Coordinates of C-alpha atoms in Angstrom, one line a residue:
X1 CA -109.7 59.8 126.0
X2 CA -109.9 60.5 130.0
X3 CA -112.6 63.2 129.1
X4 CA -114.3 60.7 127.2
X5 CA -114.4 57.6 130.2
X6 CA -115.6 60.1 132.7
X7 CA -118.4 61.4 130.2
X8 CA -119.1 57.0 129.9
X9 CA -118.7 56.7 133.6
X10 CA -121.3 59.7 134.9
X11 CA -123.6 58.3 132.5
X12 CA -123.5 55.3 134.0
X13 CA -123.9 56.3 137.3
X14 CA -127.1 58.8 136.3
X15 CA -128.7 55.1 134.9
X16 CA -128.1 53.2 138.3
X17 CA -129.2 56.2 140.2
X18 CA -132.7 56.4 138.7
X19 CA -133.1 52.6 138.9
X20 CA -132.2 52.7 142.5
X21 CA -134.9 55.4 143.0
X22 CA -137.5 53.6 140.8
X23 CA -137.1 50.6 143.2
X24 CA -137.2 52.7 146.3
X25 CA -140.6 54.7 145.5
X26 CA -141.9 51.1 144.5
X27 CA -140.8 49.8 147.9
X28 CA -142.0 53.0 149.6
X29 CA -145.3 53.2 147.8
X30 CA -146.2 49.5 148.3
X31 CA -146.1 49.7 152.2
X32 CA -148.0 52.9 152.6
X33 CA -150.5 51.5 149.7
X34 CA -150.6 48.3 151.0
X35 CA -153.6 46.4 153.1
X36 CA -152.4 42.7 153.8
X37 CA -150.2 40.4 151.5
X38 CA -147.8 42.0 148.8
X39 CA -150.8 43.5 146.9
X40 CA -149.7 41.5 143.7
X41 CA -153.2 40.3 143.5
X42 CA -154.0 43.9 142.6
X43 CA -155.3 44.5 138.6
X44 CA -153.5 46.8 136.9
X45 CA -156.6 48.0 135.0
X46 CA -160.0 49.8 135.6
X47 CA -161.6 48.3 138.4
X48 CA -164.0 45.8 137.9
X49 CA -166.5 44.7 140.3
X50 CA -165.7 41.2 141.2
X51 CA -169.1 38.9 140.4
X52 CA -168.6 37.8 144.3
X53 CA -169.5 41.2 145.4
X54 CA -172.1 42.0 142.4
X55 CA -173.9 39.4 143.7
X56 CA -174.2 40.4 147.3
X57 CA -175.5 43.7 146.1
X58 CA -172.4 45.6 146.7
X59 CA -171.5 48.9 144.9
X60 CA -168.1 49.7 142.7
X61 CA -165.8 52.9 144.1
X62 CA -167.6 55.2 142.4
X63 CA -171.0 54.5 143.2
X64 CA -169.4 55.1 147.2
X65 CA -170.7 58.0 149.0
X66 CA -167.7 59.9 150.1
X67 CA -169.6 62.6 152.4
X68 CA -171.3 60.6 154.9
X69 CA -170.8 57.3 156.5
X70 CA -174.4 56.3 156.3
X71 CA -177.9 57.2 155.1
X72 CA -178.7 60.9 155.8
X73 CA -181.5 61.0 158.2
X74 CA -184.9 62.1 156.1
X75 CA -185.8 64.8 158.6
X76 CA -181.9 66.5 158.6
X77 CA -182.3 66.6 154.7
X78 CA -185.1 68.6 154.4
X79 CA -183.9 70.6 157.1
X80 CA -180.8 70.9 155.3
X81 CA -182.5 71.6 151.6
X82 CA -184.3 74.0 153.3
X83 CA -181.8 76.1 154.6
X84 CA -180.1 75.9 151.4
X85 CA -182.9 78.0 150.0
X86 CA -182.9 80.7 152.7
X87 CA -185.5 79.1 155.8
X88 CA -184.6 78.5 158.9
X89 CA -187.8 77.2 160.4
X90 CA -187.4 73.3 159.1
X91 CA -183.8 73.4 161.3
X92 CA -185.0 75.5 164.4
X93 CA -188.0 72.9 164.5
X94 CA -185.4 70.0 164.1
X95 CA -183.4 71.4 166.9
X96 CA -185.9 72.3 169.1
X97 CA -187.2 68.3 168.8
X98 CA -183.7 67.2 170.3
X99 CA -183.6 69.6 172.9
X100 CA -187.3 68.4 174.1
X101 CA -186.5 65.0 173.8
X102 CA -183.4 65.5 175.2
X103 CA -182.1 63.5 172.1
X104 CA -178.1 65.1 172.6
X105 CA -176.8 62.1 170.6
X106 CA -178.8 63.6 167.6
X107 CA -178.7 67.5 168.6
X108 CA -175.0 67.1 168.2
X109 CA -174.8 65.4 164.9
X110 CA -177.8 68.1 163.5
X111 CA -176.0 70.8 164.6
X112 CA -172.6 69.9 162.7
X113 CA -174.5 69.6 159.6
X114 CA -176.5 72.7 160.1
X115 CA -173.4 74.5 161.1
X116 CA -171.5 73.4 158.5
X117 CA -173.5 75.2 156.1
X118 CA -173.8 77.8 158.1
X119 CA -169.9 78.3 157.9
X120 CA -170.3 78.8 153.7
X121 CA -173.4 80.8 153.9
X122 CA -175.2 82.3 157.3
X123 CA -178.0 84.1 155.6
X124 CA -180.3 81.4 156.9
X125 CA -178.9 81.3 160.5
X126 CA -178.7 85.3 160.5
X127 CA -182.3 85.5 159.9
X128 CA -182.9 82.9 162.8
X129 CA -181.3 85.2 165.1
X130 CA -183.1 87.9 164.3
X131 CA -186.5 86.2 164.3
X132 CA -185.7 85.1 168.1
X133 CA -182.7 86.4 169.6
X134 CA -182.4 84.4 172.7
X135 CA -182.8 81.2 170.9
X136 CA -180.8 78.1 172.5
X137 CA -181.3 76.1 169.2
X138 CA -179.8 79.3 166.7
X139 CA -177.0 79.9 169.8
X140 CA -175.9 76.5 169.6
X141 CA -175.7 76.3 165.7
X142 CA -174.0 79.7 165.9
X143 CA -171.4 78.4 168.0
X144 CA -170.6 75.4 166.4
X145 CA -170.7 76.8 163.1
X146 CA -167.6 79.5 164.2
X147 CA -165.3 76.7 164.8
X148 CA -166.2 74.9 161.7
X149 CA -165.3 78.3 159.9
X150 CA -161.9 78.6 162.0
X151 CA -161.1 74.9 161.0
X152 CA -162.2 75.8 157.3
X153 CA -159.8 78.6 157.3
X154 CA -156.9 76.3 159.1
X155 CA -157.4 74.1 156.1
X156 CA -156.5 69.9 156.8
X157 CA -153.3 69.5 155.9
X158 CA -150.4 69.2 158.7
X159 CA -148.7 72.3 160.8
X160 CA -145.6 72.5 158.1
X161 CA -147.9 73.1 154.9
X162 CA -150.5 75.6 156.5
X163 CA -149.7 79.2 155.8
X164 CA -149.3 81.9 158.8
X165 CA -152.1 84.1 157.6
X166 CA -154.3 80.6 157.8
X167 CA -153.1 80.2 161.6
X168 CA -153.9 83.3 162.8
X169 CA -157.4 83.5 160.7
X170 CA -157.9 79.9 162.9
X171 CA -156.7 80.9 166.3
X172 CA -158.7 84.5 165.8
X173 CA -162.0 82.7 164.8
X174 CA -161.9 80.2 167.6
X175 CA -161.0 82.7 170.2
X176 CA -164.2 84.6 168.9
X177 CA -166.2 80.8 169.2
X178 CA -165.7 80.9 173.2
X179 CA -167.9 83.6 174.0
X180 CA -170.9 82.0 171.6
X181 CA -170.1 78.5 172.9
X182 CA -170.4 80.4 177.1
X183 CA -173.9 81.7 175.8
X184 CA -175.4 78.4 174.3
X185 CA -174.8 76.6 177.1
X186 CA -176.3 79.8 179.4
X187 CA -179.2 79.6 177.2
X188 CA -179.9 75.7 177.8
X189 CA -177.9 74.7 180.7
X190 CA -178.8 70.8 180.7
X191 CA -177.3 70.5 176.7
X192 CA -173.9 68.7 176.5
X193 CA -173.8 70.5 172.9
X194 CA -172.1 73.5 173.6
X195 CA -169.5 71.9 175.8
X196 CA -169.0 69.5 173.3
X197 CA -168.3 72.2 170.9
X198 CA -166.0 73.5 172.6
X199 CA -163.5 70.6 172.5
X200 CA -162.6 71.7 169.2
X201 CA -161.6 75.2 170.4
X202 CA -159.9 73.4 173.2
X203 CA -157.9 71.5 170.6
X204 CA -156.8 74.0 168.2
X205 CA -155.8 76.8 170.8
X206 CA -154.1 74.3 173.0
X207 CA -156.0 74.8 176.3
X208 CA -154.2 72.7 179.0
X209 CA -155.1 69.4 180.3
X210 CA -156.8 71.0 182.9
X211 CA -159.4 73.2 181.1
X212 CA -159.7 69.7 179.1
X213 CA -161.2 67.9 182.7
X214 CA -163.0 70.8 183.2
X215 CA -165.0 70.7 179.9
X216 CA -165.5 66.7 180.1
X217 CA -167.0 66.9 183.6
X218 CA -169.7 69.5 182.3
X219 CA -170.1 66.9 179.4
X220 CA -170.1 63.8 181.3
X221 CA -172.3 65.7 184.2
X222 CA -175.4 65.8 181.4
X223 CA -174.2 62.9 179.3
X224 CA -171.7 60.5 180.2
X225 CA -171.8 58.0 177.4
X226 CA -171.9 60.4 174.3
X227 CA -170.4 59.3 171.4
X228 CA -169.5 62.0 169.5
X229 CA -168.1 63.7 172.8
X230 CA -165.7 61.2 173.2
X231 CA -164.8 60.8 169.5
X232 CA -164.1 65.0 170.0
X233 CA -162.1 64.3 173.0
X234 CA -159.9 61.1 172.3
X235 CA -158.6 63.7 169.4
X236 CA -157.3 65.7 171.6
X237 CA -155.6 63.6 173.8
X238 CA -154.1 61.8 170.9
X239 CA -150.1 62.7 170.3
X240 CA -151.1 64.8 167.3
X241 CA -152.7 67.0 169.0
X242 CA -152.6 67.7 172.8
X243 CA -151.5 64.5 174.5
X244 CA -149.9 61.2 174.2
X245 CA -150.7 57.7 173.0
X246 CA -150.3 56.3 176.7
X247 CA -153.0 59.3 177.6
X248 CA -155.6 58.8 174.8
X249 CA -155.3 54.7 175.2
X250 CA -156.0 55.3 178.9
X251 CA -159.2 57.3 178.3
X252 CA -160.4 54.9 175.7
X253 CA -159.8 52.0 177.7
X254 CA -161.8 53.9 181.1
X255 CA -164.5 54.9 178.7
X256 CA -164.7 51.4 177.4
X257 CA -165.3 49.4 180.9
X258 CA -167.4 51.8 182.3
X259 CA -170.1 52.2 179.6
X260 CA -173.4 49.9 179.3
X261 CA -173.2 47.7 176.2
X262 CA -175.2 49.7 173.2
X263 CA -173.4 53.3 173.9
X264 CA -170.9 51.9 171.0
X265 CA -168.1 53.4 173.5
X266 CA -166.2 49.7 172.6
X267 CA -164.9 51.8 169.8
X268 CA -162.5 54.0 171.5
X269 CA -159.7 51.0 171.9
X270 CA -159.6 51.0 168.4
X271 CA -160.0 54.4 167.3
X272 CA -156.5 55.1 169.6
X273 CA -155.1 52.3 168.0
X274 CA -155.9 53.3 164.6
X275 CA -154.7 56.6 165.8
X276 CA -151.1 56.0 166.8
X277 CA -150.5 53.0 164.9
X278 CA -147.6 54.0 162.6
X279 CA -146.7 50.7 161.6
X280 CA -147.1 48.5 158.2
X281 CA -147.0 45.5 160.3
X282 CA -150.5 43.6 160.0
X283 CA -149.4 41.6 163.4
X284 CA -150.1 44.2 165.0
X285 CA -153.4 44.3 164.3
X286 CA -153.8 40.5 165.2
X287 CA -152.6 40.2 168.9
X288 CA -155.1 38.9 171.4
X289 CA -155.5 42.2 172.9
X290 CA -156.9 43.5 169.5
X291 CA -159.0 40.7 168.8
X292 CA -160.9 41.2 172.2
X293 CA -161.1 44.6 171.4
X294 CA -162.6 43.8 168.0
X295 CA -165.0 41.0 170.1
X296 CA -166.0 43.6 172.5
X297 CA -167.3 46.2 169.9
X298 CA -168.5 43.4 168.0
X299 CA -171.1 42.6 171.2
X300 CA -171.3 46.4 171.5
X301 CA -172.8 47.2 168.1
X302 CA -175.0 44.1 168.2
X303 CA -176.5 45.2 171.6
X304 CA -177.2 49.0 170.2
X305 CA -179.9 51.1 169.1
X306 CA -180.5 50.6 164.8
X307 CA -180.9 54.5 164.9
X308 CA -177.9 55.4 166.9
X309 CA -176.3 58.0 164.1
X310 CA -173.1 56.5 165.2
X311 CA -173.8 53.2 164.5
X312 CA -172.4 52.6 160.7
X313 CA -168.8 54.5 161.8
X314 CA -168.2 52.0 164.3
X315 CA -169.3 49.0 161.5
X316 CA -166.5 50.9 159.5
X317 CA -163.7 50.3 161.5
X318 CA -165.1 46.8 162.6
X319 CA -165.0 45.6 159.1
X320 CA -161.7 47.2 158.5
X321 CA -159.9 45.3 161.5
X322 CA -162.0 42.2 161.1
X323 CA -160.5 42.3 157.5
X324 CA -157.0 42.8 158.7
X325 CA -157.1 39.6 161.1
X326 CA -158.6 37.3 158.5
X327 CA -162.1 37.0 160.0
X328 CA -163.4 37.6 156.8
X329 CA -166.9 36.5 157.2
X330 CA -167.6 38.7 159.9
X331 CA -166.0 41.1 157.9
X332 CA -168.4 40.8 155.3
X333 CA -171.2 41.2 157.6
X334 CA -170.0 44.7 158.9
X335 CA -169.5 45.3 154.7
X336 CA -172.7 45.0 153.8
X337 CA -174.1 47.0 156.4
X338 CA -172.6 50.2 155.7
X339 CA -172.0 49.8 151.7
X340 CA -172.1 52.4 149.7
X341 CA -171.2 55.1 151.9
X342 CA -167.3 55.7 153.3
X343 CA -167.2 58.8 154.8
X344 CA -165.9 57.1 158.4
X345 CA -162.8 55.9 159.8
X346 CA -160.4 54.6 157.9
X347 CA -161.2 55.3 154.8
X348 CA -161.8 59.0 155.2
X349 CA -157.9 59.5 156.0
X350 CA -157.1 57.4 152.7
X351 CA -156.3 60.2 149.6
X352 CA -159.0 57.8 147.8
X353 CA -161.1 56.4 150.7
X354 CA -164.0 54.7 148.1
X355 CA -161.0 52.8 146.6
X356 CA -159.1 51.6 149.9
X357 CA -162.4 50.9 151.0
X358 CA -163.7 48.5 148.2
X359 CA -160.3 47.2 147.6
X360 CA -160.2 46.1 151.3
X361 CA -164.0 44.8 150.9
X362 CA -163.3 42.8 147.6
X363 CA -160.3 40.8 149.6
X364 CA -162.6 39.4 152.3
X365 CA -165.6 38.7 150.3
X366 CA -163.1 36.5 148.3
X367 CA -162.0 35.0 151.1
X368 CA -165.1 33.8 152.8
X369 CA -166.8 31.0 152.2
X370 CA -169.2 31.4 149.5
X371 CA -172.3 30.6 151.7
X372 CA -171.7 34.3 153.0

């Protein structure tokens, strides 16, 4: 009989157990999942274009670019196609145009994608080399292309779930990325490129704060109001990486007052914020501080150049935190102008960032007035 109630009584207990752990992945899973409210609004089926947002011309999930956060520039394209099937002279001419127009907010972004590619297949870029060996163009795709090999070896996921053999393939490739980043910059001494480059290294071998200034004063020496640079180097004086949130919120906030309206460097503020902000609390998103921060890149992005390639990643986050503090009409604005692509901040650090992103969208189109 006693055998018999305990057998009753652990089943029991098994039955309460797993209902308490179905309500706490529920609780847990609606605050990381959730944007504002209690996300009961949510359907619980395929996702349907609301007619709101069909009629503004705005795309479903899956009709969201994931790789890019805005149109691919026509000229980088064909460069890129090109390479693809073997020839290098489409990129070298494309790199050689930004060094001549001094262009280093372009050079930058064109040597990513170049040297991404490079990092799965060289063939293209080996035969660049060879054709001319002291090229600054080919040196400074070479360097940037080693650390986007060492960071494609490292892998993205956090410290815990990346494999020894992955770290030492990453800190070996990155040491090897020094000496190629020294020579593009010897090659063409007035590029920020290189130095920008090197950020990265800085970043994943840890070099101390005070190779860090050194870098940013040859980057700010040749181009003090580069985006890109100051994306690269707010990462690494972020607390994930190699400083703190009082450190990377005082850089953002310097670069903010001190650059003309147009450079987009507004954004920094709320990159940081984004950056550190390990809360589920919308208020925090709402203070006054955040909304002049929100007003300030507002007036930035308003005052810069259509063709700035940065331009659509700072509309990103503008129509994220416009969203969050209810300015939805504004935040519909920024929506449209970017729609259809998502690779940019937030959404890119979302497991499903066209999903977040149009579920975010759908809210404030909703919500605004229907003139919109």
């Amino acid at each position: 009989m006693i055998t018999v109630l305990w057998a009753v009584l652990a089943v029991i207990a098994l039955i309460v157990l797993a209902i308490g752990l179905w309500f706490l992945k529920a609780i847990v899973q609606g605050a990381l999942e959730g944007w504002r409210g209690d996300g009961s609004e949510e359907p619980d089926g395929p996702y349907v274009l609301p007619e709101e947002c069909a009629a503004l011309g705005l795309l479903p999930p899956d009709r969201q670019n994931t790789d890019s956060a805005s149109p691919v520039p026509a000229e980088l394209t064909a460069a890129l196609d090109a390479v693809g099937r073997g020839e290098w002279e489409p990129a070298a001419e494309l790199m050689g145009r930004t060094a001549t127009e001094r262009d280093w907010e372009n050079r930058s972004a064109y040597a990513y994608e170049l040297a991404d590619k490079a990092a799965q297949d060289d063939t293209w870029l080996l035969a660049w080399e060879t054709a001319r060996p002291d090229d600054p163009d080919a040196a400074v795709v070479r360097a940037r292309s080693t650390v986007c090999l060492a960071w494609d070896i490292r892998g993205g996921k956090r410290a815990q779930y990346t494999t020894g053999e992955q770290f030492r393939g990453f800190h070996a490739t990155l040491q090897r990325s020094r000496a190629e980043t020294e020579r593009a910059a010897e090659l063409n001494p007035e590029d920020p490129t290189p130095h920008i480059t090197e950020i990265w290294t800085a970043l994943g071998l840890g070099y101390p704060h005070a190779e860090m200034d050194r870098i940013w004063a040859a980057i700010t020496e040749r181009a003090p109001y580069h985006y890109e640079a100051h994306f690269s180097a707010v990462q690494y004086w972020c607390k994930k990486w190699r400083g703190s949130h009082e450190l990377a919120r005082a850089f953002a906030d310097e670069a903010a007052a001190k650059a003309p309206l147009g450079s987009l460097l507004t954004a920094f503020p709320l990159i940081v914020h984004f950056e550190h902000d390990e809360t589920t609390d919308q208020e925090a998103d709402r203070t006054p501080e955040m909304t002049a921060r929100v007003d300030a890149a507002l007036a930035d992005v308003a005052a810069a150049d259509p063709a700035h390639p940065r331009l659509a990643e700072v509309r990103h986050l503008l129509a994220y935190y416009l969203s969050l503090q209810d300015r939805d009409e504004a935040a519909v604005e920024q929506f449209r102008l970017v729609d259809g692509y998502v690779n940019a901040l937030p959404w890119r650090y979302r497991t499903e960032p066209a999903e977040e992103y149009c579920s975010l969208r759908d809210q404030s189109v909703r919500a605004a007035p229907a003139t919109v």
